mmCIF file of C-alpha atoms and ligand atoms in Angstrom:
data_model
loop_
_atom_site.group_PDB
_atom_site.id
_atom_site.type_symbol
_atom_site.label_atom_id
_atom_site.label_comp_id
_atom_site.label_asym_id
_atom_site.label_seq_id
_atom_site.Cartn_x
_atom_site.Cartn_y
_atom_site.Cartn_z
ATOM 1 C CA MET D 1 -12.289 3.277 -31.573
ATOM 2 C CA GLN D 2 -9.501 5.326 -30.135
ATOM 3 C CA LYS D 3 -6.982 3.559 -27.995
ATOM 4 C CA LYS D 4 -7.446 4.196 -24.322
ATOM 5 C CA TRP D 5 -4.534 6.456 -23.271
ATOM 6 C CA ASP D 6 -2.019 5.209 -20.748
ATOM 7 C CA LEU D 7 -1.903 7.217 -17.534
ATOM 8 C CA ALA D 8 1.558 8.555 -18.429
ATOM 9 C CA THR D 9 0.026 10.125 -21.505
ATOM 10 C CA LEU D 10 -3.123 11.359 -19.669
ATOM 11 C CA ALA D 11 -0.786 12.983 -17.064
ATOM 12 C CA ILE D 12 0.453 15.196 -19.900
ATOM 13 C CA HIS D 13 -2.531 15.613 -22.265
ATOM 14 C CA GLY D 14 -5.666 14.674 -20.164
ATOM 15 C CA GLY D 15 -8.173 17.478 -19.496
ATOM 16 C CA HIS D 16 -6.346 19.950 -21.674
ATOM 17 C CA LYS D 17 -8.370 22.438 -23.745
ATOM 18 C CA LYS D 18 -7.108 24.257 -26.768
ATOM 19 C CA GLU D 19 -6.051 27.745 -25.736
ATOM 20 C CA GLN D 20 -7.359 30.725 -27.531
ATOM 21 C CA PHE D 21 -4.005 32.141 -28.644
ATOM 22 C CA GLY D 22 -2.458 28.649 -29.348
ATOM 23 C CA ALA D 23 -0.213 28.708 -26.240
ATOM 24 C CA LEU D 24 1.123 25.140 -25.804
ATOM 25 C CA VAL D 25 0.999 25.460 -22.001
ATOM 26 C CA THR D 26 -2.176 26.057 -20.063
ATOM 27 C CA PRO D 27 -2.266 29.713 -18.977
ATOM 28 C CA LEU D 28 -2.288 30.748 -15.433
ATOM 29 C CA TYR D 29 -5.492 32.650 -14.882
ATOM 30 C CA GLN D 30 -4.389 34.649 -11.917
ATOM 31 C CA SER D 31 -7.599 36.493 -11.434
ATOM 32 C CA ALA D 32 -9.783 36.610 -8.316
ATOM 33 C CA THR D 33 -12.944 37.489 -10.229
ATOM 34 C CA PHE D 34 -14.491 37.381 -13.708
ATOM 35 C CA VAL D 35 -16.192 40.120 -15.597
ATOM 36 C CA PHE D 36 -19.862 39.955 -16.719
ATOM 37 C CA ASP D 37 -20.859 41.524 -20.029
ATOM 38 C CA ASN D 38 -23.924 42.896 -18.528
ATOM 39 C CA ALA D 39 -26.078 42.620 -15.330
ATOM 40 C CA GLN D 40 -28.315 39.992 -16.927
ATOM 41 C CA GLN D 41 -25.260 37.767 -17.558
ATOM 42 C CA GLY D 42 -24.179 38.068 -14.000
ATOM 43 C CA GLY D 43 -27.665 37.120 -12.844
ATOM 44 C CA ALA D 44 -27.780 34.208 -15.249
ATOM 45 C CA ARG D 45 -24.374 32.942 -14.026
ATOM 46 C CA PHE D 46 -25.415 33.090 -10.330
ATOM 47 C CA ALA D 47 -28.731 31.287 -11.221
ATOM 48 C CA GLY D 48 -26.709 28.619 -12.900
ATOM 49 C CA GLU D 49 -28.573 29.310 -16.184
ATOM 50 C CA GLU D 50 -25.404 30.181 -18.121
ATOM 51 C CA PRO D 51 -22.112 28.491 -17.768
ATOM 52 C CA GLY D 52 -19.072 30.659 -17.065
ATOM 53 C CA TYR D 53 -16.785 31.791 -14.300
ATOM 54 C CA ILE D 54 -17.922 34.065 -11.435
ATOM 55 C CA TYR D 55 -15.269 34.254 -8.714
ATOM 56 C CA THR D 56 -12.133 32.066 -8.206
ATOM 57 C CA ARG D 57 -13.335 30.472 -4.995
ATOM 58 C CA LEU D 58 -16.173 29.003 -7.058
ATOM 59 C CA GLY D 59 -14.078 27.976 -10.020
ATOM 60 C CA ASN D 60 -11.116 28.995 -12.178
ATOM 61 C CA PRO D 61 -10.008 27.858 -15.682
ATOM 62 C CA THR D 62 -6.473 26.886 -14.550
ATOM 63 C CA THR D 63 -7.774 25.017 -11.547
ATOM 64 C CA ASP D 64 -10.539 23.389 -13.578
ATOM 65 C CA GLU D 65 -7.880 21.896 -15.972
ATOM 66 C CA LEU D 66 -6.019 20.279 -12.941
ATOM 67 C CA GLU D 67 -9.400 18.905 -11.675
ATOM 68 C CA ARG D 68 -10.257 17.389 -15.147
ATOM 69 C CA LYS D 69 -6.740 15.859 -15.403
ATOM 70 C CA MET D 70 -6.825 14.364 -11.876
ATOM 71 C CA ALA D 71 -10.351 12.980 -12.431
ATOM 72 C CA LEU D 72 -9.064 11.236 -15.545
ATOM 73 C CA LEU D 73 -6.014 9.876 -13.740
ATOM 74 C CA GLU D 74 -7.987 8.448 -10.804
ATOM 75 C CA GLY D 75 -10.809 7.167 -13.093
ATOM 76 C CA ALA D 76 -13.231 9.421 -11.300
ATOM 77 C CA GLU D 77 -16.207 11.429 -12.714
ATOM 78 C CA SER D 78 -14.997 14.583 -11.034
ATOM 79 C CA ALA D 79 -12.303 16.189 -8.775
ATOM 80 C CA ALA D 80 -11.952 19.277 -6.450
ATOM 81 C CA ALA D 81 -8.721 21.146 -5.932
ATOM 82 C CA CYS D 82 -8.124 22.147 -2.243
ATOM 83 C CA ALA D 83 -5.695 24.495 -0.548
ATOM 84 C CA SER D 84 -3.755 21.632 1.154
ATOM 85 C CA GLY D 85 -3.790 17.861 1.619
ATOM 86 C CA MET D 86 -5.442 18.582 5.020
ATOM 87 C CA ALA D 87 -7.995 20.824 3.297
ATOM 88 C CA ALA D 88 -8.778 17.820 0.967
ATOM 89 C CA VAL D 89 -9.019 15.389 3.919
ATOM 90 C CA SER D 90 -11.251 17.611 5.978
ATOM 91 C CA ALA D 91 -13.526 18.688 3.004
ATOM 92 C CA ALA D 92 -14.033 14.995 1.951
ATOM 93 C CA LEU D 93 -14.925 14.033 5.519
ATOM 94 C CA MET D 94 -17.238 17.018 6.187
ATOM 95 C CA THR D 95 -19.119 16.462 2.918
ATOM 96 C CA HIS D 96 -20.469 13.199 4.486
ATOM 97 C CA LEU D 97 -20.511 13.772 8.207
ATOM 98 C CA LYS D 98 -22.759 15.742 10.742
ATOM 99 C CA ALA D 99 -23.143 15.798 14.478
ATOM 100 C CA GLY D 100 -24.079 12.405 15.854
ATOM 101 C CA ASP D 101 -22.344 10.403 13.139
ATOM 102 C CA HIS D 102 -19.562 7.986 13.671
ATOM 103 C CA LEU D 103 -16.702 6.863 11.335
ATOM 104 C CA VAL D 104 -14.180 4.011 11.341
ATOM 105 C CA ALA D 105 -10.551 5.032 10.596
ATOM 106 C CA SER D 106 -7.282 3.158 10.523
ATOM 107 C CA ASN D 107 -5.359 3.324 13.761
ATOM 108 C CA VAL D 108 -2.331 4.542 11.796
ATOM 109 C CA VAL D 109 -2.916 7.690 9.706
ATOM 110 C CA TYR D 110 -1.059 10.929 8.758
ATOM 111 C CA GLY D 111 -0.432 12.892 11.994
ATOM 112 C CA CYS D 112 -2.706 15.882 11.226
ATOM 113 C CA THR D 113 -5.420 13.510 9.907
ATOM 114 C CA PHE D 114 -5.253 11.759 13.392
ATOM 115 C CA ALA D 115 -5.529 15.177 15.100
ATOM 116 C CA LEU D 116 -8.447 16.179 12.857
ATOM 117 C CA LEU D 117 -10.372 12.935 13.575
ATOM 118 C CA ASN D 118 -9.490 12.643 17.222
ATOM 119 C CA THR D 119 -9.640 16.282 18.332
ATOM 120 C CA GLN D 120 -11.336 18.576 15.835
ATOM 121 C CA LEU D 121 -14.220 16.493 14.554
ATOM 122 C CA THR D 122 -15.029 15.339 18.030
ATOM 123 C CA ARG D 123 -15.725 18.966 18.905
ATOM 124 C CA PHE D 124 -18.495 18.926 16.395
ATOM 125 C CA GLY D 125 -20.084 15.790 17.819
ATOM 126 C CA ILE D 126 -18.570 13.385 15.356
ATOM 127 C CA ASP D 127 -17.279 10.185 16.937
ATOM 128 C CA VAL D 128 -14.396 7.905 15.601
ATOM 129 C CA SER D 129 -13.230 4.465 16.206
ATOM 130 C CA PHE D 130 -9.556 3.715 15.301
ATOM 131 C CA VAL D 131 -9.009 0.207 14.185
ATOM 132 C CA ASP D 132 -6.159 -1.924 12.811
ATOM 133 C CA PHE D 133 -7.109 -2.033 9.192
ATOM 134 C CA THR D 134 -4.826 -5.067 8.524
ATOM 135 C CA ASP D 135 -7.631 -6.927 10.333
ATOM 136 C CA THR D 136 -10.634 -6.489 8.070
ATOM 137 C CA LEU D 137 -12.911 -8.436 10.490
ATOM 138 C CA ALA D 138 -12.128 -5.766 13.106
ATOM 139 C CA VAL D 139 -13.089 -3.012 10.665
ATOM 140 C CA GLU D 140 -16.495 -4.517 10.054
ATOM 141 C CA ALA D 141 -16.940 -5.204 13.786
ATOM 142 C CA ALA D 142 -16.464 -1.497 14.449
ATOM 143 C CA VAL D 143 -19.416 -0.520 12.377
ATOM 144 C CA GLN D 144 -22.280 0.953 14.494
ATOM 145 C CA PRO D 145 -25.842 1.940 13.556
ATOM 146 C CA ASN D 146 -24.699 5.617 13.206
ATOM 147 C CA THR D 147 -21.505 4.812 11.219
ATOM 148 C CA LYS D 148 -21.356 6.750 7.932
ATOM 149 C CA LEU D 149 -17.878 6.348 6.647
ATOM 150 C CA VAL D 150 -14.533 4.456 6.635
ATOM 151 C CA PHE D 151 -11.328 6.216 6.220
ATOM 152 C CA CYS D 152 -7.745 4.894 5.729
ATOM 153 C CA GLU D 153 -4.530 5.560 3.822
ATOM 154 C CA THR D 154 -2.258 2.920 2.250
ATOM 155 C CA PRO D 155 0.627 2.304 2.414
ATOM 156 C CA VAL D 156 0.618 4.026 5.742
ATOM 157 C CA ASN D 157 3.321 6.103 7.301
ATOM 158 C CA PRO D 158 6.000 5.288 8.606
ATOM 159 C CA HIS D 159 6.117 1.442 8.478
ATOM 160 C CA LEU D 160 4.206 1.431 5.117
ATOM 161 C CA GLU D 161 1.802 -1.243 6.112
ATOM 162 C CA VAL D 162 -0.725 -1.987 3.142
ATOM 163 C CA TYR D 163 -4.406 -2.363 3.730
ATOM 164 C CA ASP D 164 -6.750 -4.475 1.492
ATOM 165 C CA LEU D 165 -8.700 -1.834 -0.474
ATOM 166 C CA ARG D 166 -10.995 -4.303 -2.093
ATOM 167 C CA ALA D 167 -11.994 -5.815 1.210
ATOM 168 C CA ILE D 168 -12.477 -2.365 2.741
ATOM 169 C CA ALA D 169 -14.659 -1.225 -0.162
ATOM 170 C CA ASP D 170 -16.754 -4.409 0.255
ATOM 171 C CA ILE D 171 -17.330 -3.696 3.913
ATOM 172 C CA ALA D 172 -18.334 -0.128 3.100
ATOM 173 C CA LYS D 173 -20.836 -1.285 0.383
ATOM 174 C CA ARG D 174 -22.390 -4.079 2.636
ATOM 175 C CA ASN D 175 -22.965 -1.484 5.413
ATOM 176 C CA GLY D 176 -23.993 1.475 3.305
ATOM 177 C CA LEU D 177 -20.886 3.531 4.157
ATOM 178 C CA VAL D 178 -18.864 5.962 2.144
ATOM 179 C CA SER D 179 -15.193 4.877 1.777
ATOM 180 C CA ILE D 180 -12.473 7.394 1.473
ATOM 181 C CA VAL D 181 -8.709 6.595 0.907
ATOM 182 C CA ASP D 182 -5.733 8.893 1.119
ATOM 183 C CA ASN D 183 -3.683 7.995 -1.960
ATOM 184 C CA THR D 184 -0.819 10.455 -1.466
ATOM 185 C CA PHE D 185 2.070 7.794 -1.138
ATOM 186 C CA MET D 186 1.039 6.021 -4.371
ATOM 187 C CA THR D 187 -0.566 8.618 -6.715
ATOM 188 C CA PRO D 188 -2.994 7.260 -9.352
ATOM 189 C CA LEU D 189 -0.184 6.032 -11.427
ATOM 190 C CA LEU D 190 0.661 3.366 -8.865
ATOM 191 C CA GLN D 191 -2.702 2.690 -7.323
ATOM 192 C CA GLN D 192 -6.363 3.557 -8.291
ATOM 193 C CA PRO D 193 -8.595 3.016 -5.275
ATOM 194 C CA LEU D 194 -11.736 3.977 -7.137
ATOM 195 C CA SER D 195 -11.244 0.997 -9.479
ATOM 196 C CA MET D 196 -11.360 -1.206 -6.392
ATOM 197 C CA GLY D 197 -14.748 0.057 -5.309
ATOM 198 C CA ILE D 198 -13.606 2.971 -3.005
ATOM 199 C CA ASP D 199 -15.827 6.029 -3.207
ATOM 200 C CA MET D 200 -13.471 8.896 -2.781
ATOM 201 C CA VAL D 201 -9.745 9.543 -3.002
ATOM 202 C CA VAL D 202 -7.885 12.308 -1.322
ATOM 203 C CA HIS D 203 -4.312 13.538 -1.976
ATOM 204 C CA SER D 204 -1.736 15.803 -0.606
ATOM 205 C CA ALA D 205 -0.654 17.225 -4.012
ATOM 206 C CA THR D 206 2.220 18.770 -2.048
ATOM 207 C CA LYS D 207 4.055 15.403 -2.457
ATOM 208 C CA TYR D 208 4.466 13.452 -5.698
ATOM 209 C CA LEU D 209 1.739 15.041 -7.758
ATOM 210 C CA ASN D 210 3.479 18.396 -7.744
ATOM 211 C CA GLY D 211 6.888 16.845 -7.042
ATOM 212 C CA HIS D 212 8.976 19.853 -6.647
ATOM 213 C CA GLY D 213 8.549 20.929 -3.038
ATOM 214 C CA ASP D 214 7.282 24.382 -3.903
ATOM 215 C CA VAL D 215 3.534 23.988 -3.332
ATOM 216 C CA ILE D 216 1.075 23.076 -0.534
ATOM 217 C CA ALA D 217 -2.095 21.669 -2.071
ATOM 218 C CA GLY D 218 -4.631 18.867 -2.074
ATOM 219 C CA ILE D 219 -7.205 17.101 -4.322
ATOM 220 C CA VAL D 220 -10.356 15.050 -3.794
ATOM 221 C CA CYS D 221 -11.585 12.704 -6.561
ATOM 222 C CA GLY D 222 -14.909 10.898 -6.716
ATOM 223 C CA SER D 223 -18.410 10.720 -8.257
ATOM 224 C CA LYS D 224 -19.918 13.906 -9.706
ATOM 225 C CA GLU D 225 -22.554 13.837 -6.958
ATOM 226 C CA HIS D 226 -19.964 13.637 -4.153
ATOM 227 C CA ILE D 227 -17.656 16.302 -5.704
ATOM 228 C CA ASP D 228 -20.571 18.662 -6.491
ATOM 229 C CA GLY D 229 -21.674 18.311 -2.837
ATOM 230 C CA LEU D 230 -18.120 18.910 -1.682
ATOM 231 C CA LYS D 231 -17.672 22.057 -3.789
ATOM 232 C CA HIS D 232 -21.114 23.506 -3.032
ATOM 233 C CA ASP D 233 -21.363 22.635 0.704
ATOM 234 C CA ILE D 234 -17.749 22.706 1.907
ATOM 235 C CA LEU D 235 -15.340 24.448 -0.356
ATOM 236 C CA LYS D 236 -17.656 27.397 -1.149
ATOM 237 C CA ASP D 237 -18.444 28.048 2.443
ATOM 238 C CA PHE D 238 -15.410 26.744 4.443
ATOM 239 C CA GLY D 239 -13.224 28.214 1.706
ATOM 240 C CA GLY D 240 -10.208 25.856 1.421
ATOM 241 C CA VAL D 241 -9.739 26.232 -2.257
ATOM 242 C CA MET D 242 -6.470 25.817 -4.266
ATOM 243 C CA SER D 243 -4.828 28.997 -5.693
ATOM 244 C CA PRO D 244 -4.691 29.073 -9.462
ATOM 245 C CA HIS D 245 -0.914 29.522 -9.297
ATOM 246 C CA ASP D 246 -0.514 26.288 -7.306
ATOM 247 C CA ALA D 247 -2.798 24.508 -9.814
ATOM 248 C CA TRP D 248 -0.639 25.747 -12.563
ATOM 249 C CA LEU D 249 2.560 24.471 -10.883
ATOM 250 C CA ILE D 250 0.945 21.104 -10.194
ATOM 251 C CA LEU D 251 -0.064 20.826 -13.914
ATOM 252 C CA ARG D 252 3.544 21.330 -14.781
ATOM 253 C CA GLY D 253 4.689 18.810 -12.219
ATOM 254 C CA LEU D 254 2.170 16.178 -13.416
ATOM 255 C CA LYS D 255 3.744 16.127 -16.901
ATOM 256 C CA THR D 256 6.783 14.300 -15.474
ATOM 257 C CA LEU D 257 4.954 12.259 -12.818
ATOM 258 C CA ASP D 258 5.401 8.944 -14.657
ATOM 259 C CA VAL D 259 9.183 9.434 -15.260
ATOM 260 C CA ARG D 260 9.754 10.737 -11.757
ATOM 261 C CA LEU D 261 7.822 7.838 -10.129
ATOM 262 C CA THR D 262 9.783 5.318 -12.116
ATOM 263 C CA ARG D 263 13.077 6.871 -10.847
ATOM 264 C CA HIS D 264 11.702 7.109 -7.227
ATOM 265 C CA CYS D 265 10.635 3.508 -7.160
ATOM 266 C CA ASP D 266 13.794 2.164 -8.872
ATOM 267 C CA SER D 267 16.069 3.968 -6.405
ATOM 268 C CA ALA D 268 13.973 3.200 -3.341
ATOM 269 C CA GLU D 269 14.032 -0.567 -4.249
ATOM 270 C CA ILE D 270 17.809 -0.440 -4.599
ATOM 271 C CA ILE D 271 18.272 1.406 -1.406
ATOM 272 C CA ALA D 272 15.881 -0.807 0.557
ATOM 273 C CA ASN D 273 17.738 -3.885 -0.646
ATOM 274 C CA PHE D 274 21.102 -2.314 0.241
ATOM 275 C CA LEU D 275 19.784 -1.380 3.782
ATOM 276 C CA GLU D 276 18.339 -4.736 4.304
ATOM 277 C CA ASN D 277 21.708 -6.397 3.810
ATOM 278 C CA HIS D 278 23.550 -3.826 5.911
ATOM 279 C CA PRO D 279 25.010 -4.952 9.274
ATOM 280 C CA GLN D 280 24.221 -1.679 10.957
ATOM 281 C CA ILE D 281 20.483 -1.877 10.134
ATOM 282 C CA SER D 282 18.126 -4.075 12.163
ATOM 283 C CA GLN D 283 14.943 -3.782 10.081
ATOM 284 C CA VAL D 284 13.836 -2.226 6.852
ATOM 285 C CA PHE D 285 10.187 -1.319 6.101
ATOM 286 C CA TYR D 286 9.418 -1.218 2.415
ATOM 287 C CA PRO D 287 6.613 -3.036 0.503
ATOM 288 C CA GLY D 288 9.025 -3.841 -2.290
ATOM 289 C CA LEU D 289 10.882 -6.214 0.035
ATOM 290 C CA LYS D 290 9.735 -9.855 0.356
ATOM 291 C CA SER D 291 10.035 -9.443 4.136
ATOM 292 C CA HIS D 292 7.264 -6.702 4.249
ATOM 293 C CA GLN D 293 3.615 -7.253 5.171
ATOM 294 C CA GLY D 294 2.556 -5.243 2.080
ATOM 295 C CA HIS D 295 4.592 -7.286 -0.469
ATOM 296 C CA VAL D 296 1.610 -9.537 -1.368
ATOM 297 C CA TYR D 297 -0.324 -6.551 -2.627
ATOM 298 C CA LEU D 298 2.348 -5.606 -5.179
ATOM 299 C CA GLY D 299 1.033 -6.076 -8.716
ATOM 300 C CA LYS D 300 -2.504 -6.647 -7.278
ATOM 301 C CA GLN D 301 -3.493 -3.448 -5.521
ATOM 302 C CA MET D 302 -0.364 -1.248 -6.156
ATOM 303 C CA LYS D 303 1.826 -1.337 -9.229
ATOM 304 C CA ARG D 304 5.062 -0.571 -7.401
ATOM 305 C CA ALA D 305 6.094 0.084 -3.809
ATOM 306 C CA GLY D 306 6.764 3.873 -4.021
ATOM 307 C CA GLY D 307 9.615 6.100 -2.945
ATOM 308 C CA VAL D 308 9.442 6.056 0.839
ATOM 309 C CA VAL D 309 11.509 3.562 2.874
ATOM 310 C CA ALA D 310 11.730 3.321 6.745
ATOM 311 C CA PHE D 311 14.375 1.565 8.673
ATOM 312 C CA GLU D 312 15.675 0.940 12.171
ATOM 313 C CA LEU D 313 19.370 1.243 12.910
ATOM 314 C CA ASN D 314 21.187 -0.936 15.428
ATOM 315 C CA GLY D 315 21.451 1.324 18.366
ATOM 316 C CA ASP D 316 19.457 4.057 20.154
ATOM 317 C CA MET D 317 18.237 7.588 19.655
ATOM 318 C CA LYS D 318 21.780 8.954 19.622
ATOM 319 C CA THR D 319 22.792 6.492 16.807
ATOM 320 C CA ALA D 320 19.840 7.610 14.718
ATOM 321 C CA ILE D 321 20.456 11.281 15.348
ATOM 322 C CA ASN D 322 24.120 11.087 14.668
ATOM 323 C CA PHE D 323 23.474 9.097 11.401
ATOM 324 C CA VAL D 324 20.954 11.780 10.223
ATOM 325 C CA ASN D 325 23.411 14.590 10.977
ATOM 326 C CA ALA D 326 26.181 12.779 9.229
ATOM 327 C CA LEU D 327 24.227 12.507 5.914
ATOM 328 C CA SER D 328 25.092 15.246 3.506
ATOM 329 C CA LEU D 329 23.043 14.471 0.300
ATOM 330 C CA PHE D 330 19.882 13.592 2.110
ATOM 331 C CA THR D 331 18.246 16.788 3.469
ATOM 332 C CA ILE D 332 16.737 16.762 6.894
ATOM 333 C CA ALA D 333 13.046 17.804 6.256
ATOM 334 C CA VAL D 334 9.581 16.189 6.752
ATOM 335 C CA SER D 335 7.993 15.929 3.329
ATOM 336 C CA LEU D 336 8.148 13.434 0.613
ATOM 337 C CA GLY D 337 7.938 13.087 -3.201
ATOM 338 C CA ASP D 338 10.382 15.827 -4.006
ATOM 339 C CA ALA D 339 13.470 15.790 -6.310
ATOM 340 C CA GLU D 340 15.658 16.041 -3.226
ATOM 341 C CA SER D 341 16.039 13.029 -1.072
ATOM 342 C CA LEU D 342 14.801 13.801 2.396
ATOM 343 C CA VAL D 343 15.369 12.113 5.836
ATOM 344 C CA GLN D 344 13.439 12.595 9.107
ATOM 345 C CA HIS D 345 13.376 11.039 12.539
ATOM 346 C CA PRO D 346 9.633 10.236 13.276
ATOM 347 C CA ALA D 347 9.999 9.919 17.055
ATOM 348 C CA SER D 348 11.202 13.525 17.475
ATOM 349 C CA MET D 349 9.624 14.968 14.325
ATOM 350 C CA THR D 350 6.377 13.693 12.614
ATOM 351 C CA HIS D 351 5.242 11.569 15.533
ATOM 352 C CA SER D 352 6.674 13.698 18.441
ATOM 353 C CA ALA D 353 3.108 14.518 19.660
ATOM 354 C CA TYR D 354 2.511 10.858 20.379
ATOM 355 C CA SER D 355 2.647 9.846 24.142
ATOM 356 C CA PRO D 356 5.312 7.283 25.029
ATOM 357 C CA GLU D 357 2.565 4.563 25.107
ATOM 358 C CA ALA D 358 1.156 5.613 21.729
ATOM 359 C CA LYS D 359 4.653 5.597 20.243
ATOM 360 C CA GLU D 360 5.252 2.070 21.619
ATOM 361 C CA GLU D 361 1.937 0.773 20.244
ATOM 362 C CA ALA D 362 2.630 2.460 16.842
ATOM 363 C CA GLY D 363 6.177 1.087 16.721
ATOM 364 C CA ILE D 364 7.759 4.544 16.657
ATOM 365 C CA THR D 365 11.043 3.544 18.013
ATOM 366 C CA ASP D 366 13.902 5.975 18.819
ATOM 367 C CA ASN D 367 16.059 4.364 16.143
ATOM 368 C CA LEU D 368 13.584 4.541 13.367
ATOM 369 C CA LEU D 369 14.193 6.791 10.377
ATOM 370 C CA ARG D 370 12.167 7.523 7.286
ATOM 371 C CA ILE D 371 13.601 8.635 3.945
ATOM 372 C CA SER D 372 11.875 9.913 0.920
ATOM 373 C CA VAL D 373 14.136 8.742 -1.997
ATOM 374 C CA GLY D 374 14.574 11.570 -4.472
ATOM 375 C CA LEU D 375 15.810 11.782 -8.042
ATOM 376 C CA GLU D 376 19.585 11.998 -7.461
ATOM 377 C CA ASN D 377 21.818 9.291 -8.880
ATOM 378 C CA VAL D 378 21.191 6.257 -6.650
ATOM 379 C CA GLU D 379 24.918 5.327 -6.343
ATOM 380 C CA ASP D 380 25.519 8.869 -4.964
ATOM 381 C CA LEU D 381 22.690 8.311 -2.375
ATOM 382 C CA ILE D 382 24.189 4.957 -1.323
ATOM 383 C CA ALA D 383 27.666 6.430 -1.061
ATOM 384 C CA ASP D 384 26.094 9.141 1.256
ATOM 385 C CA ILE D 385 24.459 6.480 3.491
ATOM 386 C CA GLU D 386 27.711 4.486 3.551
ATOM 387 C CA GLN D 387 29.816 7.445 4.689
ATOM 388 C CA ALA D 388 27.123 8.408 7.258
ATOM 389 C CA PHE D 389 27.441 4.957 8.882
ATOM 390 C CA ILE D 390 31.103 5.504 9.223
ATOM 391 C CA LYS D 391 31.090 9.182 10.268
ATOM 392 C CA GLY D 392 28.034 8.824 12.513
ATOM 393 C CA ASN D 393 29.499 6.027 14.586
HETATM 394 C C1 LIG U 401 1.474 15.303 3.711
HETATM 395 C C2 LIG U 401 0.254 14.445 3.821
HETATM 396 C C3 LIG U 401 -1.017 14.947 4.148
HETATM 397 C C4 LIG U 401 -1.232 16.455 4.410
HETATM 398 O O1 LIG U 401 -0.995 17.163 3.315
HETATM 399 P P1 LIG U 401 -0.659 18.769 3.290
HETATM 400 O O2 LIG U 401 -0.562 19.076 1.885
HETATM 401 O O3 LIG U 401 0.649 18.855 4.071
HETATM 402 O O4 LIG U 401 -1.777 19.414 4.031
HETATM 403 C C5 LIG U 401 -2.077 14.048 4.220
HETATM 404 N N1 LIG U 401 -1.831 12.741 4.069
HETATM 405 C C6 LIG U 401 -0.636 12.243 3.821
HETATM 406 C C7 LIG U 401 -0.484 10.802 3.581
HETATM 407 C C8 LIG U 401 0.448 13.016 3.702
HETATM 408 O O5 LIG U 401 1.688 12.508 3.419
#
C-alpha cells in the first residue's frame, strides 16, 4: 500500500494530472469557452452524456486542478473555486438556505460575513441568531424548529478566540443541521474541520492559500452532494466563479504553503512572546500564548496558532495611531497571509462600521492593533516594533 502523503506533499503534487506536452507546471487555460467537434458532441456535453468542458463558468481545467488539490488538502470529496472569500461564504450559505429558514452564527465573524448574514440574507427572509460560540450550550439553545445551519470561523478576528469544532459538529448532527466553518486563518495544513465532523469548509484564498497578495479568491470544500449542489444551483446561476488565472496563481502559491506557514507561525510566536513581555503593551491576543483562551485547543484542534497576532498598547487611540505610523517594515493594510508583514487598526479600519456599543461588546478598543506576521527576518520585524515604540511616543 502506498504511504499516505503528508499535506505538504499534497499541496505540491495533489490533484495534478500529466500534461499533454510534458509541461512540469499546470498550464493556464485562459479560455472562456471550449470547442465542440460537432453539434452532436455539444449536445452530448450539455446533456451530461459525455464528459468534457463547455464554458469556463461551468468548469475549466486549471480551476479543476485547484479544486482537486483543495479537496485533498481538506479531506473533502469535492471543492468549488469561487471569485472571492465572500463569494465562497455566500455560495455555501445559499446552497442550504431559503426564505423562512434560520441559522445560528458566531457573534464574532469576518466583517462582510456579518453584513451578509445581518443585512443581505434577511432581505431574502432568512433569519439569523448571533451567539457566543465559546458557550456551546448557548449554541444549542439557539436552535429553532426552522434552523438549518450553523456557521462560525475559528480562530476568529481580531482577538483570535477559538471555538470547539467537535462540539459544534455534534450539535449540528444532533439537530439535523448543516455546519459550515470559515478556515481562512488556519488553512487545511493547520486545521481540518471536516475531520472533526464539520460538513463544509470555506476559505478566503486571498490570504494564506495564495499567500502573495495578488489575488482575490475563495474556495468551498465538502461532500460531493453539497458541492455539486453549490456548483449547479449557485455558482452556475449567481456566477461568482474563480478566474482560471487566479486559480493558476493559487496553485503556484500552494506549493510553498507548508514552508510559508512554518515561517509565519514561528515568527508570530516569537513576536507574541516579545510583545507579552513588553512594558508598553497591556494585552496580547494569540492562541500560542498560555494566557490565551484558545491555547487549550493547540495540538488538539489546530496544529499551530497561525500568523496573526493582536495586541493592545498602553494608551489611547493616539498612541495606537502614532505607533502604526512609526512602523516602517510593517505595511499599513487590511489583509493577512502575505509575504509582507501587515498592520491595521481595527477600530478605525476593519471594524469601523461597528456602533460604539457593538465595539465595546466585541472588545474593539481604540488601542487595539492587529498584525499579520509576514516572511521577513523576525529580528528585523522586532527591531521595527522596538523603534516604533520609541519614535511613536
Ligand atoms: C478576508 C476574509 C474573508 C473574505 O474574503 P475575500 O477574499 O476578501 O472576499 C472571509 N473570511 C475571513 C476569515 C477573511 O479573513
